[in-house]
PDB file of C-alpha atoms in Angstrom:
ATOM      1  CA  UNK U   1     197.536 119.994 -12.645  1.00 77.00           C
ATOM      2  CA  UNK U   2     195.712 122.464 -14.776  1.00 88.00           C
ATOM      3  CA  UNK U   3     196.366 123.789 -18.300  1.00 93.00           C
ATOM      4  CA  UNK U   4     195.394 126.577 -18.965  1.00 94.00           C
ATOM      5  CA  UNK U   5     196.131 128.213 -22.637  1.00 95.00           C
ATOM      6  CA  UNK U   6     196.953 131.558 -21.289  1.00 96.00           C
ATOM      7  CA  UNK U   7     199.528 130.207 -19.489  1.00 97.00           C
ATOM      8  CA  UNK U   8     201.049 128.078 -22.714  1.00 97.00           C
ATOM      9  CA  UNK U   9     200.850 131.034 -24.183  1.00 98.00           C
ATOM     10  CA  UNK U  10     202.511 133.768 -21.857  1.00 98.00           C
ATOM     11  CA  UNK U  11     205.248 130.905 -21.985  1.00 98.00           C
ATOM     12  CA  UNK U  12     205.320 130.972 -26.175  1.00 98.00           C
ATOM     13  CA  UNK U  13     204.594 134.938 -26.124  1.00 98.00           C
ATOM     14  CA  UNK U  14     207.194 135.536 -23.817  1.00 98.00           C
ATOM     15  CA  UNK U  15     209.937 133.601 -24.935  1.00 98.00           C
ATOM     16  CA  UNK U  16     209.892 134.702 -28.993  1.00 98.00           C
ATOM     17  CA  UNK U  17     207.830 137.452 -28.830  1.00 98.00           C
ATOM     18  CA  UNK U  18     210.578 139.566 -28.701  1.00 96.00           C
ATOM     19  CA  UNK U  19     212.903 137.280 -30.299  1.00 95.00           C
ATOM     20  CA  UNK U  20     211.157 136.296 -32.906  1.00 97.00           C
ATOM     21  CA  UNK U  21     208.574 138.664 -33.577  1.00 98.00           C
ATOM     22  CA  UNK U  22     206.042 135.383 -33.147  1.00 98.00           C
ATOM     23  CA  UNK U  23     202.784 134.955 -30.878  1.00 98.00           C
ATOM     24  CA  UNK U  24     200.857 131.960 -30.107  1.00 98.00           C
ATOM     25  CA  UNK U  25     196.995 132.742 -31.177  1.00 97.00           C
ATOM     26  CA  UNK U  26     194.189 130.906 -30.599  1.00 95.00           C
ATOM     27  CA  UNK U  27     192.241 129.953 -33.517  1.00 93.00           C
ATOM     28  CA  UNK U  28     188.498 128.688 -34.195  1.00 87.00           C
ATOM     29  CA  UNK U  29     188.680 125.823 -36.768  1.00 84.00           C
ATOM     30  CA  UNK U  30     191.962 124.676 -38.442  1.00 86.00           C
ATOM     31  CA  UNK U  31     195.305 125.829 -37.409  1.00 91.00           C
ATOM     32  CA  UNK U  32     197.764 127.608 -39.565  1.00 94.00           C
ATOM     33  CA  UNK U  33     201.017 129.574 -39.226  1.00 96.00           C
ATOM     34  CA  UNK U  34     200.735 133.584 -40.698  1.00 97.00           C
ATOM     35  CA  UNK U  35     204.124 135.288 -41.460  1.00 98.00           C
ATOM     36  CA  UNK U  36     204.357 138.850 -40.708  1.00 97.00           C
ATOM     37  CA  UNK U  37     202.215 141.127 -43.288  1.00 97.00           C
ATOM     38  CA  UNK U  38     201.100 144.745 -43.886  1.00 96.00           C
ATOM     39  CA  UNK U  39     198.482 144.432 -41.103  1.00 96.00           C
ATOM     40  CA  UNK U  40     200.062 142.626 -38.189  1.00 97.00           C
ATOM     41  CA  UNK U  41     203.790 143.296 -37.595  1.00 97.00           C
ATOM     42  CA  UNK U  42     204.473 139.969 -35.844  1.00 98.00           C
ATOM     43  CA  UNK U  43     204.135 136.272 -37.321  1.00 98.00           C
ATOM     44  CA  UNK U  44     201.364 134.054 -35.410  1.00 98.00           C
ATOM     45  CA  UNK U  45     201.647 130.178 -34.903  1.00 98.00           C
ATOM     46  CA  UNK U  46     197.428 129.867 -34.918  1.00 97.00           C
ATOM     47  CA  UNK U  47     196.066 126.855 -32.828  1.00 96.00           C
ATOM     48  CA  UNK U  48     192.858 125.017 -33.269  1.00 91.00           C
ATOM     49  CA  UNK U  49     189.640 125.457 -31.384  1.00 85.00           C
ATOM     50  CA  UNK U  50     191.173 126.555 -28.150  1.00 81.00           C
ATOM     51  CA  UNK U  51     192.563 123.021 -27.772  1.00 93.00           C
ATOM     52  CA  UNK U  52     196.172 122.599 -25.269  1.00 95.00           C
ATOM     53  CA  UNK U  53     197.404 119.663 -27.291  1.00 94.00           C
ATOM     54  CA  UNK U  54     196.413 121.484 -30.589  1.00 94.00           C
ATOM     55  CA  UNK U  55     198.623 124.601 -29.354  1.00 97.00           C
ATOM     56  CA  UNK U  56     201.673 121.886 -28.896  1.00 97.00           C
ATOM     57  CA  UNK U  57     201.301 120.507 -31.970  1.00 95.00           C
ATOM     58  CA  UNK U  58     201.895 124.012 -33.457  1.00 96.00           C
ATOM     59  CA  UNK U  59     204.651 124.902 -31.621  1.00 98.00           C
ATOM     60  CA  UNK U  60     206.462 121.897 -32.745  1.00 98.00           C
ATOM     61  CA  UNK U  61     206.326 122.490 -36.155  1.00 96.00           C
ATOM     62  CA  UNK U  62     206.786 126.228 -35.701  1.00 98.00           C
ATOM     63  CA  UNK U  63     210.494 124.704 -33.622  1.00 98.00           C
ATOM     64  CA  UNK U  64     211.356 122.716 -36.563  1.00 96.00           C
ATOM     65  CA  UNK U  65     210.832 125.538 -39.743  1.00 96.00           C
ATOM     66  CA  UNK U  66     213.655 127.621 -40.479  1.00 95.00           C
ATOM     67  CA  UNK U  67     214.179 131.013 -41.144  1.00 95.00           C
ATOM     68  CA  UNK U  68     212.990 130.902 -45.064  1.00 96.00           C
ATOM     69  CA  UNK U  69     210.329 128.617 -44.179  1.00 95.00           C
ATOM     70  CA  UNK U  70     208.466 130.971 -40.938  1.00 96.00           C
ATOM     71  CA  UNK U  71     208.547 133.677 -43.892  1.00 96.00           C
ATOM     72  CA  UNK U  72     205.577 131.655 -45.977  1.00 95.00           C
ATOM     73  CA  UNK U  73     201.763 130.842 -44.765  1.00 95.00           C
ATOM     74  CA  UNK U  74     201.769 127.487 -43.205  1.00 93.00           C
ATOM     75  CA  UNK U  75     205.732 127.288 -44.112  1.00 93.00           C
ATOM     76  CA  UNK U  76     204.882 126.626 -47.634  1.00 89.00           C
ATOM     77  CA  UNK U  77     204.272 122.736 -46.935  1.00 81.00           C
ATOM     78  CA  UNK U  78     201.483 121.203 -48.624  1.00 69.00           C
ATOM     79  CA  UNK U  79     198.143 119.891 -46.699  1.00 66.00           C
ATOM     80  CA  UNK U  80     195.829 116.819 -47.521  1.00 64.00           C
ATOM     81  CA  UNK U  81     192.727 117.190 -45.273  1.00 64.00           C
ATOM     82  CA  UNK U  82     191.343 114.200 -43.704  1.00 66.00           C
ATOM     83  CA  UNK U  83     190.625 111.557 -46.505  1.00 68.00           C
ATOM     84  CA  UNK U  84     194.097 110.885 -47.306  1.00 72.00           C
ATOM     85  CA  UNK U  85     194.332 107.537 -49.510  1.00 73.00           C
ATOM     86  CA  UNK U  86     197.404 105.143 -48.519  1.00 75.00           C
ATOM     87  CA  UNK U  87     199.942 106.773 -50.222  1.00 77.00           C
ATOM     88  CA  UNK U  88     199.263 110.460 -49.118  1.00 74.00           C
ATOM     89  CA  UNK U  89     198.729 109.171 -45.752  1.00 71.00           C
ATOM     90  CA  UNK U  90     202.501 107.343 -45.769  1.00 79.00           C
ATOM     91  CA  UNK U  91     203.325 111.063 -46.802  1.00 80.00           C
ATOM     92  CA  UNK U  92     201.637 112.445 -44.140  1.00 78.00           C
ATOM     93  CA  UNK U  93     202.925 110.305 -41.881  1.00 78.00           C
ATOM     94  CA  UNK U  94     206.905 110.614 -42.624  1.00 78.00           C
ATOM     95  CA  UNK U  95     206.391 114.402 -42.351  1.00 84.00           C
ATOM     96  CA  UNK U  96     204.646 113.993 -38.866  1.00 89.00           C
ATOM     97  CA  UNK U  97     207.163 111.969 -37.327  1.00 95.00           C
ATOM     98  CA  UNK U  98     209.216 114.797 -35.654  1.00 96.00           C
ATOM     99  CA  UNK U  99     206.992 117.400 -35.092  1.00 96.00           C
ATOM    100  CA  UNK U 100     204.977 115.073 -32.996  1.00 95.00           C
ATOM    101  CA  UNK U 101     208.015 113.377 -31.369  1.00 98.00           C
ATOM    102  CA  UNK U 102     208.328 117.153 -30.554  1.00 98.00           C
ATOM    103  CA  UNK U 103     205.007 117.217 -29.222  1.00 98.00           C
ATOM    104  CA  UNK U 104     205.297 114.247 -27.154  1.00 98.00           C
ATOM    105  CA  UNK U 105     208.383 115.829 -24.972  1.00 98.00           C
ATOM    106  CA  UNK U 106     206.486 119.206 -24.564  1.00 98.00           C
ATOM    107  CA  UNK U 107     203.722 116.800 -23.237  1.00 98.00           C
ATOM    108  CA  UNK U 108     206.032 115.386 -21.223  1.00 98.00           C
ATOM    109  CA  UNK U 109     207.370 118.042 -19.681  1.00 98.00           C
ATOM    110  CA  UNK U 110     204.335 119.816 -18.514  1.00 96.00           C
ATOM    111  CA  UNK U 111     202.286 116.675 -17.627  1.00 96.00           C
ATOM    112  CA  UNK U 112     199.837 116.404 -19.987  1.00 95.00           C
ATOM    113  CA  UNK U 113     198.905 113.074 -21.911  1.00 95.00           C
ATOM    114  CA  UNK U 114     199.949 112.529 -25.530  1.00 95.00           C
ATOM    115  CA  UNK U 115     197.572 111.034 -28.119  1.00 91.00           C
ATOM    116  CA  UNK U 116     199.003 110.103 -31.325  1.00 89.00           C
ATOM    117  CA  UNK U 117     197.295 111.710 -34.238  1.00 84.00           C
ATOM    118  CA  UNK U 118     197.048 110.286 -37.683  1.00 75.00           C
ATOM    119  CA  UNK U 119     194.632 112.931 -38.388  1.00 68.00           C
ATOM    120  CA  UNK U 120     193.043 110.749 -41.219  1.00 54.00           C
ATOM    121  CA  UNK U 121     189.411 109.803 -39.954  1.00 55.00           C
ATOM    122  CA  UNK U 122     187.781 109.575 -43.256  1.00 58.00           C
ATOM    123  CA  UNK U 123     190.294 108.519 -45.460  1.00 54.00           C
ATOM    124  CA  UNK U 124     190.148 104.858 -46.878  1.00 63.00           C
ATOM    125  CA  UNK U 125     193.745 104.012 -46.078  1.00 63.00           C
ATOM    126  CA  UNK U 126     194.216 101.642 -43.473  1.00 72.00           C
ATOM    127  CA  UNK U 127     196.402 103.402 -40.285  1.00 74.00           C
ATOM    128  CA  UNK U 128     198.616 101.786 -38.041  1.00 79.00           C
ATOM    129  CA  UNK U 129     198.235 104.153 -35.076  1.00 84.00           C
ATOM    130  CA  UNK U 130     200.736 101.709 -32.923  1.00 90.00           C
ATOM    131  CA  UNK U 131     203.371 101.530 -35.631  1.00 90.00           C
ATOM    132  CA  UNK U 132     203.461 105.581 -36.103  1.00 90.00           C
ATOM    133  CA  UNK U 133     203.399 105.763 -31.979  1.00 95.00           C
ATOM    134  CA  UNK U 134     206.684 103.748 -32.428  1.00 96.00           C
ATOM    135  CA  UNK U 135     208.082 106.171 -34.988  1.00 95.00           C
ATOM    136  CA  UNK U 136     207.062 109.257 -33.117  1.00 96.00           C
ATOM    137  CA  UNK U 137     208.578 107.578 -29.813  1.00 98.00           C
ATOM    138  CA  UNK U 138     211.676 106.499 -31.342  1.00 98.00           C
ATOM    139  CA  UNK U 139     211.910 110.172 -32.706  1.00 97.00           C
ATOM    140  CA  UNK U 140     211.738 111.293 -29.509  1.00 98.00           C
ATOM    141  CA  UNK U 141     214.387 108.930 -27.511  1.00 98.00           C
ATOM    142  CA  UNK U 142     216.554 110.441 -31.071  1.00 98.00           C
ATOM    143  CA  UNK U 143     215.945 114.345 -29.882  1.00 97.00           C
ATOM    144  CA  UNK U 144     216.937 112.917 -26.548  1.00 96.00           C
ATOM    145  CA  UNK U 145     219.635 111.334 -27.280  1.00 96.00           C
ATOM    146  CA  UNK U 146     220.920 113.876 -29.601  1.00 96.00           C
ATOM    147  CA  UNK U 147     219.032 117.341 -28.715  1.00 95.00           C
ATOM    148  CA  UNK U 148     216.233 119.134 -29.571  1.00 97.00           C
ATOM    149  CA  UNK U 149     215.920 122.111 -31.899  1.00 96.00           C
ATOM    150  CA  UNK U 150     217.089 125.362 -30.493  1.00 96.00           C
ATOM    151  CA  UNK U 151     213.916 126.888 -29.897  1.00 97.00           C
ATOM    152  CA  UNK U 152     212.301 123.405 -28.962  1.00 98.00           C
ATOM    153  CA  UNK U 153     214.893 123.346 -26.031  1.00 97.00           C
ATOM    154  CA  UNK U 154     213.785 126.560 -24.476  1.00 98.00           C
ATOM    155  CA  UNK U 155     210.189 126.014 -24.401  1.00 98.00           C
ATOM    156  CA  UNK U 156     210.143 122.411 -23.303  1.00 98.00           C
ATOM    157  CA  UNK U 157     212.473 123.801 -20.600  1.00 98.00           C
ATOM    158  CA  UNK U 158     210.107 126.442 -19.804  1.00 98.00           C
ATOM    159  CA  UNK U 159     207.579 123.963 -19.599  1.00 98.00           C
ATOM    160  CA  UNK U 160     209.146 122.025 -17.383  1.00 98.00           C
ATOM    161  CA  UNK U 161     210.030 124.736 -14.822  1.00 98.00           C
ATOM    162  CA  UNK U 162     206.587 126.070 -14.790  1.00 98.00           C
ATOM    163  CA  UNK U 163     204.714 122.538 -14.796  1.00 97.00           C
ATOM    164  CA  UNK U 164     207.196 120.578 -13.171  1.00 95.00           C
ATOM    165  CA  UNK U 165     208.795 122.753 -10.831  1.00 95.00           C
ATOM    166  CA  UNK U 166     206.225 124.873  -9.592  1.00 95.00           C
ATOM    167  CA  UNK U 167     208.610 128.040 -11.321  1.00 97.00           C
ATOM    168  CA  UNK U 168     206.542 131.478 -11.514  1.00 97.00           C
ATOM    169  CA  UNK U 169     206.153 132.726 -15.285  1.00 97.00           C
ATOM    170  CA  UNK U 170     209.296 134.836 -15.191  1.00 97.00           C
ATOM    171  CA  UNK U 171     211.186 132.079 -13.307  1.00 98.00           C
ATOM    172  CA  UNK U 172     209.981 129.735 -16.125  1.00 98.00           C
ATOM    173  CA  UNK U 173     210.849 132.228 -18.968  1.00 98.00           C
ATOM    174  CA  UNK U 174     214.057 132.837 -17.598  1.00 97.00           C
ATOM    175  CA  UNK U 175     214.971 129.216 -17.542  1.00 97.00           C
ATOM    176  CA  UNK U 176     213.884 128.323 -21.094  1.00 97.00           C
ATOM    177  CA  UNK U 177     216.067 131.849 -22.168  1.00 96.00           C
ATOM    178  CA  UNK U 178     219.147 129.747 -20.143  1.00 93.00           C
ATOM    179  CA  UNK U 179     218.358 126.341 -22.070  1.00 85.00           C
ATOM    180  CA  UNK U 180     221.698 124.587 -23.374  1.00 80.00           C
ATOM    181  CA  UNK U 181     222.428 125.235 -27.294  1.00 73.00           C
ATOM    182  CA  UNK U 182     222.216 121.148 -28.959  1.00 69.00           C
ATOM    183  CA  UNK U 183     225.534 119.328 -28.501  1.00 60.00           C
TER     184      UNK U 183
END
């Protein structure tokens, strides 16, 4: 199966383009989301060097911010950069959680292996990739369980149609535009 990022992001473009006023762009170093301004009418959720998983990863947290929050650059949340000690990496960690539990069923549903990312390479803090896996997993079964975000719904459907099913673009939009509201 091949990914290709136009397609991931024909499926993002075309399902809250409109919608939402939102694109998926492809960035060159570090990712970040830009809120409407007096140059660009539409908001952009801005991926990392032209990476799939890295376009995922955006989405989800892009699924999880609300309205006030898609209105400020990276939805106001604070950053520590790689080099995190123990503490800020706990921090880092809690906030992860369901953004990547996110991540892993948009994975999921278009066939494409999840990595865990503590995102902490240089930092002195010692990381328990297994133990977050477990949180981010268990996250995950939760959305399950009880249902994703509104917006996560209809993309990871759209996903699935167009991965899983073999569903043309339109056939794919069209299902993630049908996706059932959370119960």
């Amino acid at each position: 199966m091949t990914h290709r990022l136009d397609d991931v992001i024909a499926l993002f473009d075309g399902l809250f383009m409109s919608s939402h006023r939102t694109r998926l762009v492809r960035g060159d170093d570090e990712p970040i989301y830009l809120p409407a301004d007096a140059s660009t009418p539409w908001h952009r959720v801005v991926f990392a060097h032209g990476f799939y998983a890295s376009a995922l990863h955006e989405i989800s947290h892009w699924c999880i911010a609300g309205a006030r929050r898609r209105q400020w650059e990276d939805y106001g949340y604070w950053y520590q950069p790689d080099g995190r000690d123990a503490g800020q990496q706990r921090e880092f960690e809690s906030v992860e959680v369901a953004p990547q539990a996110l991540e892993l069923l948009f994975s999921r549903a278009c066939g494409l292996r999840f990595n865990v990312s503590v995102d902490n390479l240089g930092g002195e803090a010692e990381v328990d990739r297994d133990a977050f896996r477990s949180r981010v997993e268990a996250r995950a079964a939760r959305y399950e369980a009880e249902g994703l975000p509104r917006r996560a719904e209809a993309f990871r459907t759209a996903l699935a149609a167009f991965y899983g099913e073999d569903a043309s673009l339109e056939e794919a939009l069209a299902a993630g535009r049908e996706a059932p509201e959370p119960a």
